[in-house]
Amino acid sequence: MQQREQISVFDMFKIGIGPSSSHTLGPWRAAQQFVELLKQNGTLPLVVQIKILLYGSLAKTGRGHGTDIAVLLGLSGDDPVTFEVDKIDSKIAGINKSHKLHLNGEKEISFFTGEDLLFLFAESLPYHPNAVTFQAFLSNETAVSATYYSIGGGFVVKEGALSQQKAEVDLPFPIDTAGDLLHWCRKTGLKISEVVMENELAWRSEVDTRNGVLNIFRVMQECMLRGCNTAGNLPGGLNVARRASALNKRLLKGQTYANYSEWVHAMRQTGNGFQNILDWVSCFALAVNEENASFGRVVTAPTNGAAGVIPAVLQYFISFCDGFDEERIIQFLLTASEVGSIFKKGATISAAMGGCQAEIGVSSAMAAAALTECLGGSQRQVLMAAEIAMEHHLGLTCDPIGGLVQVPCIERNTMGAIKAITATQLALQTNPDKAKVSLDAVIKTMWQTAQDMNSKYKETSDGGLAINIPISLPEC
């Protein structure tokens, strides 16, 4: 079988800005790629006008997901990993007020948002629902145009180069399916996380991989801690109140902690009761996704809309399973990434293609697998936990109210985290020889379900809760 794609842990976990990996991070990266195209062909100094055409799902829920903001920042030369999130509003206001856009921060052109950034609600391109076309008109009366597809999780492909992937390396353990992964584990006796680390060595040193994974964790913990200490309403017009801060404060009996280690120590003192742990796991997930909804810095896991599940389950492991150890945190994230990559290869991690099962379902499966390995489960129990978690997300639709990654998205992260923990407990207490459904079978089923799902339940806000909850959002 031809290998589909080589995916690194740093492809699955990307640092960026909310609220959506496919509608914010992906279009941002696409805009950066278009600017790079103009630089490479020498036409950047000749540009006099830019037009941006958003198609399909990017058009229908683009404003709620910040797609318009993302492409302007990307064209301006700003990077989602480093751009200061508290400067987003002022930067966009400056563009709209001055009607000027500085391409890559070096070439100033006139730009009128209402005329040059178009939401083509009734048009969709065949390859993927998330499509954006950039058109650059030049002073020599020619033009440069390129179309990009944001295919989920911050992954972007350019039209005409769909078969091109990043340069392949010689992986010691090539993996397309869960069956492939289990084969290598059986042959070598390695844990899943150890197989992943061996593959990562084909790209970089172990030290660089470890440091990179710990940096991913640092961004996750900073996001969680920030969300647990920020009150108020979320932006966008729904007036959704943040809940993580109040819940965190109640659980800590009025105390607040800005230091992560002190916070972890304090929450451990609140006890190991079932209800208490449920509250904390919900708090962790709410915190991340409230930050995501506020254009905060998050990690795709594997997407922004599902960014709270894996940090919540990892924080549960750290706080209530004595997992506060760098080696075990790295083990957790490496295992999670491999399961996510198998879903991407065999199905999709894009809600525009597969509904919310492709986001919350996949993140729950990733978290369940990671937790199971870290709690001592066998390789087969790890894959069984991932299967259980996804099996009970099959058919989950994506129907964001107002096109915002808020309702029902934020609460769904709490559900995904709790299901992941439950899936782990079931797998650890089960003989995998008796499993009736394999992970590969559930991935195949998920993809078939995605193909059968009506498009109005795929991140378009044309169905479900999005049309049954009366709202009145401010005009953009």
CSV table of C-alpha atoms in Angstrom, one decimal, residues 169-411:
chain,number,residue,atom,x,y,z
A,169,VAL,CA,12.3,11.1,5.1
A,170,ASP,CA,13.3,7.5,5.6
A,171,LEU,CA,11.1,6.6,8.6
A,172,PRO,CA,12.1,3.5,10.4
A,173,PHE,CA,8.5,2.7,11.2
A,174,PRO,CA,6.2,3.8,8.3
A,175,ILE,CA,2.6,4.0,9.6
A,176,ASP,CA,-0.7,4.5,7.8
A,177,THR,CA,-3.1,2.5,9.9
A,178,ALA,CA,-3.5,1.3,13.5
A,179,GLY,CA,-2.7,-2.1,12.2
A,180,ASP,CA,0.7,-0.8,10.9
A,181,LEU,CA,1.4,0.8,14.3
A,182,LEU,CA,0.5,-2.4,16.2
A,183,HIS,CA,2.7,-4.4,13.8
A,184,TRP,CA,5.7,-2.3,14.7
A,185,CYS,CA,5.0,-2.4,18.4
A,186,ARG,CA,4.7,-6.2,18.3
A,187,LYS,CA,7.9,-6.6,16.2
A,188,THR,CA,10.0,-4.3,18.4
A,189,GLY,CA,8.3,-4.5,21.8
A,190,LEU,CA,8.3,-0.7,21.9
A,191,LYS,CA,5.5,1.4,23.3
A,192,ILE,CA,3.6,3.6,20.9
A,193,SER,CA,5.3,6.7,22.2
A,194,GLU,CA,8.7,5.0,21.7
A,195,VAL,CA,7.8,4.1,18.1
A,196,VAL,CA,6.8,7.8,17.5
A,197,MET,CA,10.1,9.1,19.0
A,198,GLU,CA,12.1,6.8,16.7
A,199,ASN,CA,10.2,8.2,13.7
A,200,GLU,CA,10.7,11.8,14.9
A,201,LEU,CA,14.5,11.1,14.9
A,202,ALA,CA,14.3,11.0,11.1
A,203,TRP,CA,13.4,14.7,11.2
A,204,ARG,CA,15.5,16.1,14.1
A,205,SER,CA,17.5,15.1,17.2
A,206,GLU,CA,15.8,13.6,20.2
A,207,VAL,CA,16.8,16.7,22.2
A,208,ASP,CA,15.0,19.0,19.7
A,209,THR,CA,12.0,16.8,19.7
A,210,ARG,CA,11.8,16.7,23.5
A,211,ASN,CA,12.2,20.4,23.8
A,212,GLY,CA,9.6,21.0,21.1
A,213,VAL,CA,7.1,18.8,22.8
A,214,LEU,CA,7.7,20.5,26.1
A,215,ASN,CA,7.2,23.8,24.4
A,216,ILE,CA,3.8,22.6,23.1
A,217,PHE,CA,2.9,21.6,26.7
A,218,ARG,CA,4.1,25.0,28.0
A,219,VAL,CA,1.7,26.8,25.6
A,220,MET,CA,-1.1,24.4,26.7
A,221,GLN,CA,-0.6,25.1,30.4
A,222,GLU,CA,-0.2,28.9,29.9
A,223,CYS,CA,-3.5,28.9,27.9
A,224,MET,CA,-5.3,26.8,30.6
A,225,LEU,CA,-4.0,28.9,33.5
A,226,ARG,CA,-4.9,32.1,31.6
A,227,GLY,CA,-8.4,30.8,30.9
A,228,CYS,CA,-8.8,29.9,34.6
A,229,ASN,CA,-8.1,33.4,35.7
A,230,THR,CA,-10.0,35.4,33.1
A,231,ALA,CA,-13.7,36.4,33.6
A,232,GLY,CA,-16.2,38.3,31.4
A,233,ASN,CA,-18.1,37.6,28.2
A,234,LEU,CA,-16.7,36.1,25.0
A,235,PRO,CA,-16.5,38.3,21.9
A,236,GLY,CA,-18.7,37.9,18.9
A,237,GLY,CA,-22.1,39.0,20.0
A,238,LEU,CA,-23.6,35.9,21.7
A,239,ASN,CA,-22.6,37.3,25.1
A,240,VAL,CA,-21.6,33.9,26.3
A,241,ALA,CA,-20.2,34.2,29.8
A,242,ARG,CA,-16.8,32.6,30.6
A,243,ARG,CA,-17.2,29.9,33.3
A,244,ALA,CA,-13.8,28.5,33.9
A,245,SER,CA,-12.6,31.4,36.1
A,246,ALA,CA,-15.6,31.2,38.4
A,247,LEU,CA,-15.4,27.4,38.6
A,248,ASN,CA,-11.7,27.5,39.3
A,249,LYS,CA,-12.2,30.0,42.0
A,250,ARG,CA,-15.0,28.0,43.6
A,251,LEU,CA,-13.0,24.8,43.6
A,252,LEU,CA,-10.1,26.6,45.2
A,253,LYS,CA,-12.4,28.2,47.8
A,254,GLY,CA,-11.7,31.8,46.6
A,255,GLN,CA,-8.0,31.4,46.1
A,256,THR,CA,-6.3,32.2,42.8
A,257,TYR,CA,-2.8,31.2,41.6
A,258,ALA,CA,-0.8,32.7,38.8
A,259,ASN,CA,2.0,30.2,39.2
A,260,TYR,CA,1.3,26.8,37.5
A,261,SER,CA,3.1,24.6,40.0
A,262,GLU,CA,1.3,26.2,42.9
A,263,TRP,CA,-2.0,25.9,41.1
A,264,VAL,CA,-1.5,22.2,40.6
A,265,HIS,CA,-0.5,21.7,44.2
A,266,ALA,CA,-3.6,23.6,45.4
A,267,MET,CA,-6.0,21.6,43.2
A,268,ARG,CA,-4.5,18.4,44.5
A,269,GLN,CA,-5.5,19.4,48.0
A,270,THR,CA,-9.2,19.7,46.9
A,271,GLY,CA,-9.4,15.9,47.0
A,272,ASN,CA,-10.0,12.9,44.7
A,273,GLY,CA,-13.7,12.7,44.9
A,274,PHE,CA,-15.5,11.8,41.7
A,275,GLN,CA,-17.6,15.0,41.5
A,276,ASN,CA,-14.5,17.1,42.3
A,277,ILE,CA,-12.5,15.6,39.5
A,278,LEU,CA,-15.3,15.9,37.1
A,279,ASP,CA,-15.5,19.6,37.9
A,280,TRP,CA,-11.8,20.1,37.5
A,281,VAL,CA,-11.7,18.3,34.1
A,282,SER,CA,-14.6,20.5,32.9
A,283,CYS,CA,-12.8,23.5,34.2
A,284,PHE,CA,-9.6,22.7,32.3
A,285,ALA,CA,-11.4,22.2,29.0
A,286,LEU,CA,-13.6,25.3,29.4
A,287,ALA,CA,-10.5,27.4,30.1
A,288,VAL,CA,-8.7,26.4,26.9
A,289,ASN,CA,-11.7,26.8,24.7
A,290,GLU,CA,-12.8,30.1,26.2
A,291,GLU,CA,-9.3,31.4,25.4
A,292,ASN,CA,-9.7,29.9,21.9
A,293,ALA,CA,-13.0,31.7,21.4
A,294,SER,CA,-11.3,35.0,22.5
A,295,PHE,CA,-8.5,34.8,19.8
A,296,GLY,CA,-6.1,33.6,22.4
A,297,ARG,CA,-3.0,31.5,21.8
A,298,VAL,CA,-3.8,27.8,21.7
A,299,VAL,CA,-2.4,24.5,20.4
A,300,THR,CA,-4.2,22.6,17.7
A,301,ALA,CA,-5.0,19.3,19.3
A,302,PRO,CA,-5.7,18.3,16.6
A,303,THR,CA,-7.8,21.4,15.8
A,304,ASN,CA,-8.6,24.7,17.6
A,305,GLY,CA,-12.2,23.9,18.1
A,306,ALA,CA,-11.2,20.7,19.9
A,307,ALA,CA,-8.1,22.2,21.6
A,308,GLY,CA,-9.4,21.7,25.1
A,309,VAL,CA,-9.8,18.0,25.2
A,310,ILE,CA,-6.1,16.8,25.3
A,311,PRO,CA,-4.9,19.6,27.7
A,312,ALA,CA,-7.8,18.7,30.0
A,313,VAL,CA,-7.0,15.0,30.1
A,314,LEU,CA,-3.3,15.7,30.4
A,315,GLN,CA,-3.9,18.0,33.3
A,316,TYR,CA,-6.1,15.4,34.9
A,317,PHE,CA,-3.2,13.0,34.5
A,318,ILE,CA,-0.8,15.5,36.0
A,319,SER,CA,-3.0,16.6,38.9
A,320,PHE,CA,-4.8,13.4,39.9
A,321,CYS,CA,-2.6,10.6,38.6
A,322,ASP,CA,0.8,11.8,39.7
A,323,GLY,CA,1.8,12.6,36.1
A,324,PHE,CA,3.7,15.8,36.8
A,325,ASP,CA,6.9,14.5,35.1
A,326,GLU,CA,8.5,15.7,31.9
A,327,GLU,CA,9.1,12.2,30.6
A,328,ARG,CA,5.5,11.2,31.1
A,329,ILE,CA,4.2,14.4,29.6
A,330,ILE,CA,6.3,13.8,26.5
A,331,GLN,CA,5.0,10.2,26.4
A,332,PHE,CA,1.4,11.4,26.6
A,333,LEU,CA,1.8,13.9,23.7
A,334,LEU,CA,3.7,11.6,21.4
A,335,THR,CA,1.1,8.9,21.8
A,336,ALA,CA,-1.7,11.3,21.2
A,337,SER,CA,-0.1,12.7,18.1
A,338,GLU,CA,0.3,9.3,16.5
A,339,VAL,CA,-3.4,8.4,16.9
A,340,GLY,CA,-4.4,11.8,15.5
A,341,SER,CA,-2.2,11.2,12.5
A,342,ILE,CA,-3.8,7.9,11.8
A,343,PHE,CA,-7.2,9.5,11.8
A,344,LYS,CA,-6.0,12.2,9.4
A,345,LYS,CA,-4.6,9.6,7.0
A,346,GLY,CA,-7.6,7.3,7.1
A,347,ALA,CA,-10.5,9.9,7.4
A,348,THR,CA,-10.3,13.6,8.2
A,349,ILE,CA,-9.8,16.0,11.1
A,350,SER,CA,-11.8,18.8,9.4
A,351,ALA,CA,-15.3,19.6,10.6
A,352,ALA,CA,-16.1,21.0,7.2
A,353,MET,CA,-15.5,17.5,5.8
A,354,GLY,CA,-16.7,15.3,8.6
A,355,GLY,CA,-18.7,17.3,11.2
A,356,CYS,CA,-17.7,17.6,14.8
A,357,GLN,CA,-16.8,13.8,15.1
A,358,ALA,CA,-13.7,14.8,13.1
A,359,GLU,CA,-12.7,17.3,15.8
A,360,ILE,CA,-14.0,16.4,19.3
A,361,GLY,CA,-14.2,12.7,18.4
A,362,VAL,CA,-10.6,12.6,17.2
A,363,SER,CA,-9.3,14.6,20.1
A,364,SER,CA,-11.1,12.4,22.5
A,365,ALA,CA,-9.6,9.3,20.9
A,366,MET,CA,-6.1,10.9,21.0
A,367,ALA,CA,-6.5,11.7,24.6
A,368,ALA,CA,-7.8,8.3,25.6
A,369,ALA,CA,-4.9,6.6,23.9
A,370,ALA,CA,-2.4,8.8,25.5
A,371,LEU,CA,-3.8,8.4,29.0
A,372,THR,CA,-4.1,4.7,28.6
A,373,GLU,CA,-0.4,4.3,27.7
A,374,CYS,CA,0.7,6.6,30.6
A,375,LEU,CA,-1.4,4.6,33.0
A,376,GLY,CA,0.3,1.4,32.0
A,377,GLY,CA,-2.0,0.0,29.3
A,378,SER,CA,-0.7,-2.3,26.7
A,379,GLN,CA,-0.3,-1.2,23.1
A,380,ARG,CA,-3.6,-3.0,22.2
A,381,GLN,CA,-5.4,-1.4,25.2
A,382,VAL,CA,-4.1,2.0,24.0
A,383,LEU,CA,-5.7,1.5,20.5
A,384,MET,CA,-8.8,0.0,22.2
A,385,ALA,CA,-9.3,3.2,24.2
A,386,ALA,CA,-9.0,5.3,21.1
A,387,GLU,CA,-11.6,3.2,19.4
A,388,ILE,CA,-14.0,3.4,22.3
A,389,ALA,CA,-13.7,7.2,22.5
A,390,MET,CA,-14.4,7.6,18.8
A,391,GLU,CA,-17.1,5.0,18.6
A,392,HIS,CA,-19.2,7.1,20.9
A,393,HIS,CA,-18.7,10.3,18.9
A,394,LEU,CA,-19.7,8.9,15.5
A,395,GLY,CA,-22.2,11.1,13.7
A,396,LEU,CA,-21.5,14.2,15.9
A,397,THR,CA,-22.4,17.2,13.8
A,398,CYS,CA,-20.8,20.7,13.6
A,399,ASP,CA,-23.5,23.3,14.0
A,400,PRO,CA,-21.9,26.4,15.6
A,401,ILE,CA,-24.5,29.1,16.5
A,402,GLY,CA,-23.7,32.3,14.7
A,403,GLY,CA,-20.7,30.7,13.1
A,404,LEU,CA,-18.8,31.2,16.4
A,405,VAL,CA,-16.6,28.6,18.1
A,406,GLN,CA,-18.6,28.9,21.3
A,407,VAL,CA,-22.0,27.1,21.4
A,408,PRO,CA,-22.0,24.1,21.5
A,409,CYS,CA,-18.2,23.9,20.8
A,410,ILE,CA,-16.9,24.9,24.2
A,411,GLU,CA,-19.0,22.5,26.2
